[in-house]
Coordinates of C-alpha atoms in Angstrom, one line a residue:
Chain A
M1 CA -34.6 8.1 53.1
S2 CA -34.1 7.6 49.4
D3 CA -36.1 9.7 47.0
I4 CA -38.1 6.6 45.8
A5 CA -38.9 5.6 49.4
Y6 CA -39.8 9.2 50.2
L7 CA -42.2 9.5 47.3
A8 CA -43.8 6.1 48.1
W9 CA -44.1 7.1 51.7
R10 CA -45.7 10.5 50.9
Y11 CA -48.3 8.8 48.7
L12 CA -49.2 6.2 51.4
A13 CA -49.3 8.9 54.1
Y14 CA -51.5 11.2 52.1
H15 CA -54.0 8.4 51.4
R16 CA -53.7 7.1 55.0
I17 CA -57.2 5.7 55.3
K18 CA -56.9 3.6 52.2
T19 CA -53.4 2.6 53.3
L20 CA -54.5 1.5 56.8
V21 CA -57.4 -0.5 55.3
L22 CA -55.1 -2.3 53.0
I23 CA -52.5 -2.9 55.8
A24 CA -55.3 -4.2 58.1
A25 CA -56.5 -6.5 55.3
V26 CA -53.0 -7.9 54.8
T27 CA -52.4 -8.3 58.5
L28 CA -55.6 -10.2 59.0
I29 CA -55.0 -12.4 56.0
V30 CA -51.6 -13.4 57.2
Y31 CA -52.3 -13.5 60.9
L32 CA -55.6 -15.4 61.1
P33 CA -54.4 -18.8 59.9
I34 CA -51.2 -18.5 62.0
G35 CA -53.0 -17.2 65.1
L36 CA -55.7 -19.8 64.8
N37 CA -53.2 -22.6 64.6
L38 CA -51.2 -21.2 67.5
L39 CA -54.3 -21.1 69.6
I40 CA -55.5 -24.5 68.6
G41 CA -52.0 -26.0 69.2
R42 CA -51.8 -24.3 72.6
S43 CA -55.3 -25.3 73.5
A44 CA -54.4 -28.9 72.6
V45 CA -51.4 -28.8 74.9
E46 CA -53.4 -27.4 77.7
L47 CA -56.2 -29.9 77.3
M48 CA -53.8 -32.8 77.0
S49 CA -51.7 -31.7 79.9
R50 CA -54.5 -32.1 82.4
A51 CA -55.8 -35.2 80.7
E52 CA -52.3 -36.8 80.7
S53 CA -52.0 -36.1 84.5
T54 CA -55.2 -38.1 85.1
P55 CA -54.5 -41.7 84.4
L56 CA -58.0 -43.2 84.5
L57 CA -61.5 -42.2 85.3
I58 CA -64.5 -44.3 86.4
G59 CA -67.9 -42.9 86.0
A60 CA -71.5 -43.7 85.1
R61 CA -71.8 -45.3 81.7
G62 CA -72.7 -42.8 79.0
S63 CA -70.8 -40.3 77.1
R64 CA -67.1 -40.8 77.7
L65 CA -66.2 -37.3 76.6
E66 CA -68.9 -35.9 79.0
L67 CA -67.3 -37.9 81.8
V68 CA -63.9 -36.6 81.1
L69 CA -65.0 -33.0 80.7
N70 CA -67.0 -33.1 83.8
S71 CA -64.3 -34.7 85.9
L72 CA -61.4 -32.7 84.6
Y73 CA -63.0 -29.3 83.9
F74 CA -66.2 -29.5 86.0
E75 CA -68.2 -28.6 82.9
S76 CA -71.3 -30.8 82.9
E77 CA -74.6 -29.4 84.2
A78 CA -76.1 -32.9 85.1
P79 CA -73.4 -35.5 85.3
G80 CA -74.4 -39.1 85.8
T81 CA -73.6 -40.8 89.1
L82 CA -72.2 -44.0 90.5
R83 CA -72.0 -45.4 94.0
F84 CA -69.3 -44.3 96.4
E85 CA -68.6 -48.0 97.2
E86 CA -67.1 -48.3 93.6
I87 CA -63.9 -47.0 95.2
D88 CA -63.8 -50.0 97.4
R89 CA -64.1 -52.2 94.3
V90 CA -61.1 -50.5 92.8
E91 CA -59.0 -50.6 95.9
Q92 CA -59.8 -54.2 96.6
T93 CA -58.2 -55.2 93.4
G94 CA -54.9 -53.9 94.7
W95 CA -54.1 -52.3 91.4
G96 CA -54.6 -48.7 92.4
Y97 CA -56.5 -46.3 94.5
G98 CA -59.3 -43.9 93.8
I99 CA -60.2 -40.4 94.6
P100 CA -64.0 -39.6 94.6
L101 CA -65.4 -36.6 92.8
D102 CA -68.9 -35.2 93.1
T103 CA -69.4 -32.2 90.8
R104 CA -73.2 -31.9 90.8
F105 CA -73.5 -28.7 92.8
R106 CA -72.5 -25.1 92.4
T107 CA -72.3 -21.9 94.3
A108 CA -73.4 -18.6 92.6
H109 CA -70.0 -18.4 90.8
S110 CA -68.3 -21.7 91.0
P111 CA -68.6 -25.5 90.7
V112 CA -68.6 -27.3 94.1
V113 CA -66.2 -30.3 93.9
G114 CA -66.8 -32.8 96.6
T115 CA -63.7 -35.0 97.1
T116 CA -61.1 -36.0 99.7
L117 CA -57.8 -34.5 100.8
D118 CA -56.0 -36.9 98.4
Y119 CA -57.2 -34.8 95.5
F120 CA -55.0 -31.8 96.7
E121 CA -52.0 -34.1 96.8
F122 CA -52.8 -35.7 93.5
R123 CA -53.1 -32.3 91.7
D124 CA -50.3 -30.8 93.7
L125 CA -52.5 -28.0 94.9
Q126 CA -50.8 -25.6 97.3
L127 CA -52.5 -23.3 99.8
A128 CA -52.1 -19.6 99.4
E129 CA -53.7 -19.0 102.8
G130 CA -55.6 -20.8 105.5
R131 CA -55.8 -24.6 105.7
L132 CA -57.5 -27.6 104.0
M133 CA -61.0 -28.5 105.1
G134 CA -61.2 -30.6 108.2
M135 CA -64.8 -30.6 109.3
L136 CA -68.1 -31.0 107.6
G137 CA -69.3 -27.8 106.0
E138 CA -65.9 -26.4 105.5
C139 CA -64.5 -25.5 102.0
V140 CA -61.3 -24.5 100.3
L141 CA -61.5 -22.2 97.3
G142 CA -59.5 -22.1 94.1
A143 CA -57.7 -18.8 93.5
S144 CA -60.2 -17.4 91.0
A145 CA -63.2 -18.8 92.9
A146 CA -62.1 -16.8 95.9
R147 CA -61.5 -13.7 93.8
D148 CA -64.9 -14.0 92.1
A149 CA -66.7 -14.6 95.4
Q150 CA -64.5 -11.9 97.1
V151 CA -64.0 -14.1 100.2
R152 CA -61.0 -15.2 102.3
P153 CA -60.6 -17.7 105.0
G154 CA -63.2 -16.9 107.7
G155 CA -65.8 -16.0 105.1
H156 CA -68.6 -18.0 103.7
V157 CA -70.0 -19.3 100.4
I158 CA -73.5 -20.7 99.9
S159 CA -74.4 -23.6 97.6
A160 CA -76.9 -22.6 94.9
P161 CA -80.4 -24.0 95.3
Q162 CA -81.1 -26.7 92.7
A163 CA -84.8 -25.9 92.2
F164 CA -86.1 -22.4 93.1
L165 CA -89.8 -23.6 93.0
D166 CA -89.3 -26.8 95.1
I167 CA -90.3 -25.6 98.6
G168 CA -89.7 -29.1 99.9
G169 CA -86.3 -29.2 98.3
V170 CA -82.8 -29.1 99.9
Y171 CA -81.9 -25.8 101.6
P172 CA -78.7 -24.1 100.4
L173 CA -75.8 -24.9 102.7
K174 CA -73.7 -22.1 104.1
M175 CA -70.1 -23.3 104.0
Q176 CA -67.2 -21.8 105.9
V177 CA -64.1 -20.9 103.8
V178 CA -61.0 -22.2 105.6
G179 CA -58.4 -22.0 102.8
V180 CA -57.6 -20.5 99.4
L181 CA -55.4 -22.2 96.9
Q182 CA -52.5 -20.8 94.9
P183 CA -53.4 -20.1 91.3
T184 CA -52.6 -23.0 89.0
G185 CA -54.0 -21.9 85.6
T186 CA -56.3 -25.0 85.6
P187 CA -60.0 -25.5 86.2
D188 CA -59.1 -26.1 89.9
D189 CA -58.7 -22.3 90.2
R190 CA -62.4 -21.7 89.9
A191 CA -63.7 -24.6 92.0
V192 CA -65.0 -24.7 95.6
F193 CA -63.6 -27.9 97.2
V194 CA -65.5 -29.6 99.9
D195 CA -65.2 -32.9 101.6
I196 CA -67.3 -35.6 99.8
K197 CA -69.6 -35.7 102.9
T198 CA -70.2 -32.0 102.7
S199 CA -71.3 -32.6 99.1
W200 CA -73.8 -35.2 100.3
T201 CA -74.9 -32.7 102.9
I202 CA -75.6 -30.2 100.1
Q203 CA -77.7 -32.9 98.5
G204 CA -79.6 -33.5 101.7
L205 CA -78.3 -37.0 102.3
A206 CA -76.9 -35.8 105.6
H207 CA -78.6 -33.1 107.6
G208 CA -78.8 -31.5 111.0
H209 CA -81.7 -30.4 113.0
Q210 CA -82.7 -29.8 116.6
D211 CA -82.7 -32.8 118.9
L212 CA -86.2 -34.2 118.9
S213 CA -85.7 -36.4 121.9
T214 CA -85.5 -33.4 124.3
A215 CA -88.4 -31.9 126.1
E216 CA -87.9 -28.5 124.3
S217 CA -88.8 -30.2 121.0
A218 CA -92.1 -31.7 122.2
D219 CA -94.1 -29.2 120.1
E220 CA -92.5 -30.3 116.9
V221 CA -93.0 -34.1 117.5
L222 CA -96.1 -35.5 115.8
D223 CA -95.7 -39.2 116.7
V224 CA -93.2 -41.5 118.4
D225 CA -93.1 -45.1 117.1
Q226 CA -90.6 -47.1 119.0
D227 CA -87.2 -45.8 117.7
R228 CA -88.8 -43.6 115.0
I229 CA -89.8 -40.0 115.7
I230 CA -92.1 -38.2 113.2
A231 CA -91.6 -34.5 113.4
S232 CA -93.7 -31.6 112.0
A233 CA -92.4 -29.2 109.4
A234 CA -91.7 -26.8 112.2
V235 CA -88.6 -28.6 113.2
V236 CA -85.5 -26.4 112.9
Q237 CA -83.3 -27.5 110.1
Y238 CA -79.7 -26.2 110.2
N239 CA -78.4 -24.7 107.0
E240 CA -74.8 -24.2 108.3
V241 CA -72.5 -26.6 110.0
T242 CA -70.9 -25.1 113.1
P243 CA -68.8 -26.6 115.9
E244 CA -71.9 -26.3 118.0
N245 CA -74.3 -28.2 115.8
V246 CA -71.9 -30.5 113.9
A247 CA -72.8 -33.4 116.2
D248 CA -76.4 -33.1 115.2
F249 CA -75.6 -33.8 111.5
H250 CA -76.1 -37.4 110.5
F251 CA -76.6 -39.5 107.4
H252 CA -79.6 -41.6 106.7
G253 CA -78.6 -44.7 104.8
D254 CA -75.4 -46.4 103.8
P255 CA -72.7 -44.0 102.6
G256 CA -71.4 -46.7 100.3
T257 CA -74.6 -46.3 98.2
F258 CA -74.3 -42.5 98.1
P259 CA -73.7 -40.9 94.7
I260 CA -70.5 -39.5 93.3
T261 CA -69.9 -38.4 89.7
A262 CA -66.5 -40.0 89.1
I263 CA -63.5 -41.7 90.6
I264 CA -60.0 -40.6 89.6
V265 CA -58.1 -43.9 89.6
Q266 CA -54.3 -44.0 90.1
P267 CA -53.1 -47.4 89.1
H268 CA -49.9 -48.5 90.7
D269 CA -48.3 -49.2 87.3
Q270 CA -49.2 -49.5 83.7
R271 CA -50.0 -53.2 84.0
S272 CA -52.4 -52.5 86.9
G273 CA -54.1 -49.8 84.8
T274 CA -54.6 -52.2 81.9
L275 CA -56.0 -54.8 84.2
L276 CA -58.3 -52.3 85.8
E277 CA -59.5 -51.2 82.3
G278 CA -60.2 -54.9 81.6
R279 CA -62.4 -55.0 84.7
Y280 CA -64.8 -52.5 83.1
L281 CA -65.0 -53.8 79.6
D282 CA -68.4 -55.3 80.2
E283 CA -70.9 -52.9 78.6
D284 CA -73.7 -54.2 80.8
Q285 CA -72.1 -52.7 83.8
P286 CA -73.6 -49.4 84.9
V287 CA -70.1 -47.9 85.2
Q288 CA -67.2 -47.4 82.7
I289 CA -63.5 -46.6 82.9
V290 CA -61.8 -44.2 80.5
A291 CA -58.3 -43.0 79.9
P292 CA -58.8 -39.2 79.6
A293 CA -55.7 -38.7 77.5
E294 CA -57.2 -41.0 74.8
I295 CA -60.6 -39.4 74.9
L296 CA -59.1 -35.9 74.6
A297 CA -56.6 -37.0 72.0
D298 CA -59.6 -37.9 69.8
L299 CA -61.2 -34.5 70.6
V300 CA -58.0 -32.6 69.9
Q301 CA -57.7 -34.5 66.6
T302 CA -61.2 -33.4 65.7
V303 CA -60.4 -29.9 66.7
F304 CA -57.3 -29.9 64.6
A305 CA -59.3 -31.3 61.7
V306 CA -61.9 -28.6 62.0
G307 CA -59.1 -26.1 62.5
G308 CA -57.5 -27.3 59.3
Y309 CA -60.8 -26.7 57.4
V310 CA -61.2 -23.3 59.0
T311 CA -57.6 -22.4 58.1
L312 CA -58.2 -23.5 54.5
G313 CA -61.3 -21.4 54.4
I314 CA -59.4 -18.4 55.8
M315 CA -56.6 -18.9 53.3
M316 CA -59.1 -19.0 50.5
V317 CA -60.7 -15.8 51.7
G318 CA -57.2 -14.4 52.1
A319 CA -56.4 -15.3 48.5
A320 CA -59.6 -13.6 47.3
T321 CA -58.7 -10.6 49.5
L322 CA -55.2 -10.5 48.1
A323 CA -56.6 -10.6 44.6
T324 CA -58.9 -7.8 45.5
I325 CA -56.0 -5.8 46.9
G326 CA -54.1 -6.5 43.6
L327 CA -57.1 -5.2 41.7
V328 CA -57.3 -2.1 43.8
F329 CA -53.6 -1.4 43.0
I330 CA -54.3 -2.0 39.3
L331 CA -57.3 0.3 39.3
S332 CA -55.3 2.8 41.3
L333 CA -52.7 2.8 38.5
Q334 CA -55.4 3.6 36.0
L335 CA -56.6 6.5 38.2
R336 CA -53.0 7.6 38.5
R337 CA -52.1 7.5 34.9
R338 CA -51.9 11.3 34.6
E339 CA -49.7 11.5 37.7
I340 CA -47.4 8.8 36.3
E341 CA -47.3 10.6 33.0
T342 CA -46.4 13.8 34.8
M343 CA -43.5 12.1 36.6
R344 CA -42.3 10.8 33.2
K345 CA -42.5 14.2 31.5
I346 CA -40.5 16.0 34.2
G347 CA -37.7 13.4 34.0
G348 CA -38.7 10.2 35.7
G349 CA -37.5 7.0 34.1
R350 CA -40.0 4.1 33.7
A351 CA -37.9 1.9 36.1
R352 CA -37.8 4.6 38.7
I353 CA -41.5 5.4 38.5
A354 CA -42.2 1.7 38.6
A355 CA -39.9 1.4 41.7
V356 CA -42.0 4.1 43.5
L357 CA -45.2 2.3 42.7
T358 CA -43.8 -1.1 43.6
L359 CA -42.4 0.2 46.9
E360 CA -45.8 1.5 47.8
V361 CA -47.2 -2.0 47.4
A362 CA -44.2 -3.5 49.2
I363 CA -44.6 -1.1 52.2
V364 CA -48.2 -2.1 52.6
L365 CA -47.4 -5.8 52.3
A366 CA -44.4 -5.6 54.5
T367 CA -46.2 -3.6 57.2
G368 CA -49.1 -6.0 57.1
V369 CA -46.8 -9.0 57.4
L370 CA -44.8 -7.3 60.1
L371 CA -47.9 -6.6 62.1
A372 CA -49.2 -10.1 61.6
A373 CA -45.8 -11.5 62.8
T374 CA -46.0 -9.2 65.8
L375 CA -49.5 -10.4 66.6
A376 CA -48.4 -14.0 66.1
I377 CA -45.5 -13.5 68.5
L378 CA -47.9 -11.9 71.0
T379 CA -50.4 -14.7 70.5
S380 CA -47.7 -17.3 71.1
W381 CA -46.6 -15.4 74.2
A382 CA -50.0 -15.0 75.6
S383 CA -51.6 -18.1 74.2
A384 CA -51.1 -20.2 77.4
T385 CA -52.9 -17.6 79.5
F386 CA -55.4 -17.0 76.8
T387 CA -56.3 -20.6 76.2
R388 CA -56.5 -21.3 79.9
T389 CA -58.9 -18.4 80.3
L390 CA -60.9 -19.0 77.2
V391 CA -60.8 -22.8 76.9
L392 CA -60.2 -24.2 80.4
L393 CA -61.7 -21.6 82.7
S394 CA -64.6 -20.3 80.8
Chain B
M1 CA -31.2 26.8 20.4
I2 CA -33.7 24.6 18.6
R3 CA -33.2 23.3 15.1
I4 CA -35.7 20.9 13.5
R5 CA -35.2 19.4 10.1
D6 CA -37.4 16.9 8.1
L7 CA -39.3 16.0 11.3
Q8 CA -42.0 13.4 10.9
F9 CA -44.1 12.0 13.7
R10 CA -47.1 9.9 14.1
Y11 CA -48.9 8.5 17.1
E12 CA -49.5 4.8 17.3
H13 CA -53.1 3.8 16.8
S14 CA -54.0 7.3 15.5
D15 CA -54.3 8.9 12.2
F16 CA -52.8 12.1 13.4
S17 CA -49.3 12.8 12.0
L18 CA -47.0 15.8 12.0
R19 CA -44.4 16.9 9.5
V20 CA -42.0 19.9 10.1
P21 CA -39.6 20.3 7.1
Q22 CA -37.5 23.0 8.9
W23 CA -37.8 25.2 11.9
R24 CA -35.3 27.2 14.0
V25 CA -35.6 29.0 17.3
S26 CA -32.7 31.3 18.2
P27 CA -31.2 31.3 21.7
G28 CA -32.9 33.7 24.0
A29 CA -36.0 34.0 21.8
R30 CA -39.4 34.6 23.3
L31 CA -41.7 32.8 21.0
A32 CA -45.5 32.1 21.0
M33 CA -47.0 29.4 18.9
I34 CA -50.6 29.8 17.9
G35 CA -52.8 27.6 15.8
P36 CA -56.1 25.7 15.9
S37 CA -56.7 23.0 18.5
G38 CA -55.4 19.6 17.5
C39 CA -52.9 20.9 15.0
G40 CA -50.0 19.5 16.8
K41 CA -48.6 22.3 18.9
T42 CA -48.4 20.2 22.1
T43 CA -47.0 17.3 20.2
L44 CA -44.2 19.5 18.9
L45 CA -43.4 20.7 22.4
S46 CA -43.2 17.1 23.6
L47 CA -40.9 16.3 20.7
I48 CA -38.6 19.2 21.5
A49 CA -38.7 18.1 25.2
G50 CA -37.6 14.6 24.2
I51 CA -40.8 13.1 25.7
L52 CA -41.8 11.9 22.3
V53 CA -39.4 10.5 19.6
P54 CA -40.0 11.3 16.0
A55 CA -40.3 8.6 13.3
S56 CA -37.6 10.4 11.3
G57 CA -35.8 13.7 11.0
S58 CA -33.7 15.7 13.4
I59 CA -34.3 17.7 16.5
V60 CA -31.3 19.6 18.0
V61 CA -31.7 21.3 21.3
D62 CA -28.8 23.2 22.6
D63 CA -26.4 21.3 20.3
H64 CA -27.9 17.9 21.4
E65 CA -29.3 15.8 18.7
L66 CA -32.3 14.3 20.5
V67 CA -33.0 11.5 18.1
S68 CA -29.5 10.0 18.7
L69 CA -29.8 10.2 22.5
S70 CA -30.8 7.3 24.7
D71 CA -33.9 7.5 26.8
A72 CA -31.8 8.2 29.9
A73 CA -29.8 10.9 28.1
R74 CA -33.0 12.6 26.9
R75 CA -34.4 12.5 30.4
N76 CA -31.2 13.9 31.8
L77 CA -31.2 16.7 29.2
R78 CA -34.9 17.4 30.0
V79 CA -34.3 17.5 33.8
R80 CA -31.2 19.8 33.6
Q81 CA -31.9 22.1 30.6
I82 CA -35.6 22.1 29.8
G83 CA -38.4 23.5 32.0
L84 CA -41.9 22.4 31.3
V85 CA -45.1 24.2 32.3
F86 CA -48.5 22.7 31.5
Q87 CA -52.0 24.2 31.2
E88 CA -53.3 21.8 33.9
F89 CA -50.3 22.4 36.2
E90 CA -49.7 18.6 36.5
L91 CA -48.9 18.8 40.2
L92 CA -49.0 15.7 42.5
E93 CA -51.7 16.1 45.0
H94 CA -50.1 13.9 47.6
L95 CA -47.0 16.2 47.8
N96 CA -46.8 19.5 49.4
V97 CA -45.7 22.6 47.5
L98 CA -42.0 22.2 48.4
D99 CA -42.0 18.5 47.4
N100 CA -43.8 19.3 44.1
I101 CA -41.1 21.9 43.3
L102 CA -38.4 19.4 44.1
L103 CA -40.1 16.6 42.3
P104 CA -37.7 16.7 39.2
C105 CA -34.8 16.0 41.6
R106 CA -36.5 13.2 43.4
I107 CA -38.0 11.4 40.4
S108 CA -35.1 11.8 37.9
G109 CA -32.4 10.1 40.0
T110 CA -29.8 12.3 38.4
L111 CA -30.2 15.3 40.8
R112 CA -30.4 15.3 44.6
P113 CA -32.8 17.4 46.5
D114 CA -29.9 18.7 48.6
R115 CA -29.6 21.9 50.6
N116 CA -28.8 23.9 47.5
M117 CA -31.8 22.6 45.7
R118 CA -34.0 23.3 48.7
E119 CA -32.7 26.9 49.0
R120 CA -33.3 27.3 45.2
A121 CA -36.9 26.0 45.6
E122 CA -37.5 28.4 48.5
L123 CA -36.0 31.3 46.6
L124 CA -38.2 30.6 43.6
A125 CA -41.2 30.3 45.9
D126 CA -40.3 33.6 47.5
Q127 CA -40.0 35.3 44.1
V128 CA -43.4 34.1 42.9
G129 CA -45.1 34.9 46.2
I130 CA -45.8 31.4 47.6
R131 CA -43.0 31.1 50.2
D132 CA -45.6 30.9 53.0
K133 CA -47.3 28.0 51.4
L134 CA -44.4 25.6 51.0
R135 CA -45.8 23.1 53.4
R136 CA -49.3 23.1 52.1
Y137 CA -50.8 20.4 49.9
V138 CA -51.5 21.8 46.5
R139 CA -55.3 21.1 46.6
R140 CA -55.5 23.9 49.1
L141 CA -54.0 26.4 46.7
S142 CA -55.8 28.7 44.2
Q143 CA -55.4 28.1 40.4
G144 CA -53.0 30.9 40.2
E145 CA -50.9 29.6 43.0
R146 CA -50.8 26.2 41.5
Q147 CA -49.5 27.5 38.3
R148 CA -46.8 29.4 40.2
V149 CA -45.8 26.1 41.9
A150 CA -45.6 24.5 38.5
I151 CA -43.4 27.4 37.2
C152 CA -41.1 27.0 40.2
R153 CA -40.8 23.3 39.5
A154 CA -39.9 24.1 35.8
L155 CA -37.3 26.7 36.9
L156 CA -35.7 24.7 39.7
T157 CA -32.7 23.6 37.6
T158 CA -32.4 27.0 35.9
P159 CA -33.2 25.5 32.5
R160 CA -32.0 27.2 29.3
L161 CA -35.2 26.3 27.5
L162 CA -38.7 26.9 28.8
L163 CA -41.5 25.1 27.1
C164 CA -45.0 26.2 28.2
D165 CA -48.2 24.6 27.0
E166 CA -50.9 27.2 27.4
P167 CA -49.6 28.3 30.8
T168 CA -52.3 30.9 31.3
G169 CA -55.2 28.8 29.9
N170 CA -56.8 28.2 33.3
L171 CA -56.1 31.5 34.9
D172 CA -58.0 34.7 35.4
S173 CA -56.7 38.0 34.0
K174 CA -54.8 39.0 37.1
N175 CA -53.0 35.7 37.5
K176 CA -52.4 35.5 33.8
Q177 CA -50.3 38.7 33.9
H178 CA -48.6 37.6 37.1
V179 CA -47.5 34.3 35.5
L180 CA -46.3 36.0 32.3
D181 CA -44.4 38.5 34.4
I182 CA -42.6 35.6 36.2
L183 CA -41.7 34.0 32.9
D184 CA -40.5 37.3 31.4
D185 CA -38.4 38.0 34.5
Y186 CA -36.7 34.6 34.3
V187 CA -36.0 34.9 30.6
A188 CA -34.6 38.4 31.1
Q189 CA -32.4 37.3 33.9
T190 CA -31.1 34.1 32.3
Q191 CA -31.3 34.7 28.6
A192 CA -33.2 31.4 28.4
T193 CA -35.3 30.6 25.4
L194 CA -39.1 30.6 25.9
V195 CA -41.5 28.7 23.6
T196 CA -45.1 29.0 24.6
V197 CA -48.2 27.5 23.0
T198 CA -51.2 29.7 23.5
H199 CA -54.7 30.3 22.2
D200 CA -54.9 33.6 24.0
P201 CA -54.5 36.6 21.6
E202 CA -54.4 39.0 24.6
I203 CA -50.9 37.8 25.6
L204 CA -49.3 37.7 22.2
D205 CA -47.8 41.2 22.6
R206 CA -45.7 39.8 25.4
F207 CA -43.6 37.7 22.9
D208 CA -40.9 38.7 20.5
Q209 CA -42.1 36.3 17.9
V210 CA -45.5 34.7 17.1
V211 CA -45.5 31.6 14.9
D212 CA -48.7 30.4 13.3
F213 CA -48.4 26.6 13.6
S214 CA -50.5 26.1 10.5
Q215 CA -47.3 26.9 8.5
F216 CA -46.2 23.4 9.4
H217 CA -47.5 20.4 7.5
V218 CA -50.1 18.6 9.7
V219 CA -51.4 15.6 7.9
E220 CA -54.6 13.7 8.7
D221 CA -55.4 10.3 7.3
E222 CA -52.2 10.1 5.4
A223 CA -49.5 7.6 6.0
L224 CA -46.1 9.1 6.4

């Protein structure tokens, strides 16, 4: 190590706390705007990737962003609904087919996504173990949903009650886990997938109870009016679908009128998609069609704009901090006048002394920039996982 | 060793000025300079060391005319042939004892703190009794020990001229004698010239010559 570098290093090492504070300040000043932009950029990629793989969405008229976030990320607490028969309307056009989604319910840890087996093919979801649901009351868990609930095929998850104080409300449904999906790094990882009919069962549109036409049920029957049997509250309601009682589960009403929260529409081609969009232009209709990529592109643009302002703010704070660091060095030179004078008296040239002082500053700046670059590389490397965890899965 | 003729010096932005018509110090002399505070003793030492440059006149140190030398040449002469000891020790607190002793090598750029220099530094530290403290930071040393470090630094290059500015000013009686003994031993061994500024009448008998600085012409409020 050269003598100049040695002297500079000794000064910084001796004043290590001051040095570390300065390095930390420089690191943050340099890293924050870079790291923020990396994260925003990566988040945009992740957001757009899922949106771009979902051509069209049909949902209840209202917030388009809400519809997209709910259907792609299962985020909404109370999504609007449309009738299941809307799928028929799509498919009758011959321009595409639809996959129903019902995301109104949850378990303790995860959103429950009522859909059909087409969804797994559409999202290219692969099983890690078990099988896909085949019977009412069965469910397939995303990788992190299974981890959070600590269940495997053969275990159970229970739908969360919607209203704790409503004693007349729907009972939680105990669902059998029949499969666990491989991790995908998407919101599908944290979902509990059930058949759309199971979703309606959670709502109470389908239910199972003891057979009231048998002699054993006579105590629970209050009145019989032709085909209609009125039972007391003592009738046994099933809260789990089993092979033994599955035949007792039945729907009341027309399934075509049952609610779903969205339809993922896969048009056969671009023209079909455009024609389908045209079908839903009428704002008086209770349903709307959206292209998720367009909606999220607007969101991403807004995020980038906000990110730009934040970056600008950080850079202004950074400039102020750099100015303060400069001031600290200048004040430190004042405090070190005697030391500098001593070096001069015992043979140090002005240039050599200046080189020592400059190198001290350079070491602090270079170390800060190096650390910031390292953090930026790490951020870039981990940003995919980080943004999936923070933005998509949270 | 030192020849001064028609020396005139004045600080910028100050009314103080110094005039020395003629002064000569023989090689190997042990000389003490006394005089009232502010009369220019330290200024004269700085001029002899080549730290300050006179407005006019001549300063010859060991056959080198300082006035005609470049800054770099004066520094080189100072590093190699002149040892400086200060009242306030002037040690760098962020360096340990060894690094403080080797500082003239590191900061001058003309000498290298090589193995010979390190061995010389360790030998000097051994001679003044601080060998076991070479790795300590100077703030952990006593006043007497700090001055011994400063003396080691001054003697590192075996200078032919030692300029000491009140070297015992901050020391107790015991340390004062110890420091003077070290300087005496060095001068005796190397036949170096010793010029010491002091206010302390107790130590004057340790010198061959005592010069009352008031013999020189110190001018206040007068333009040169």
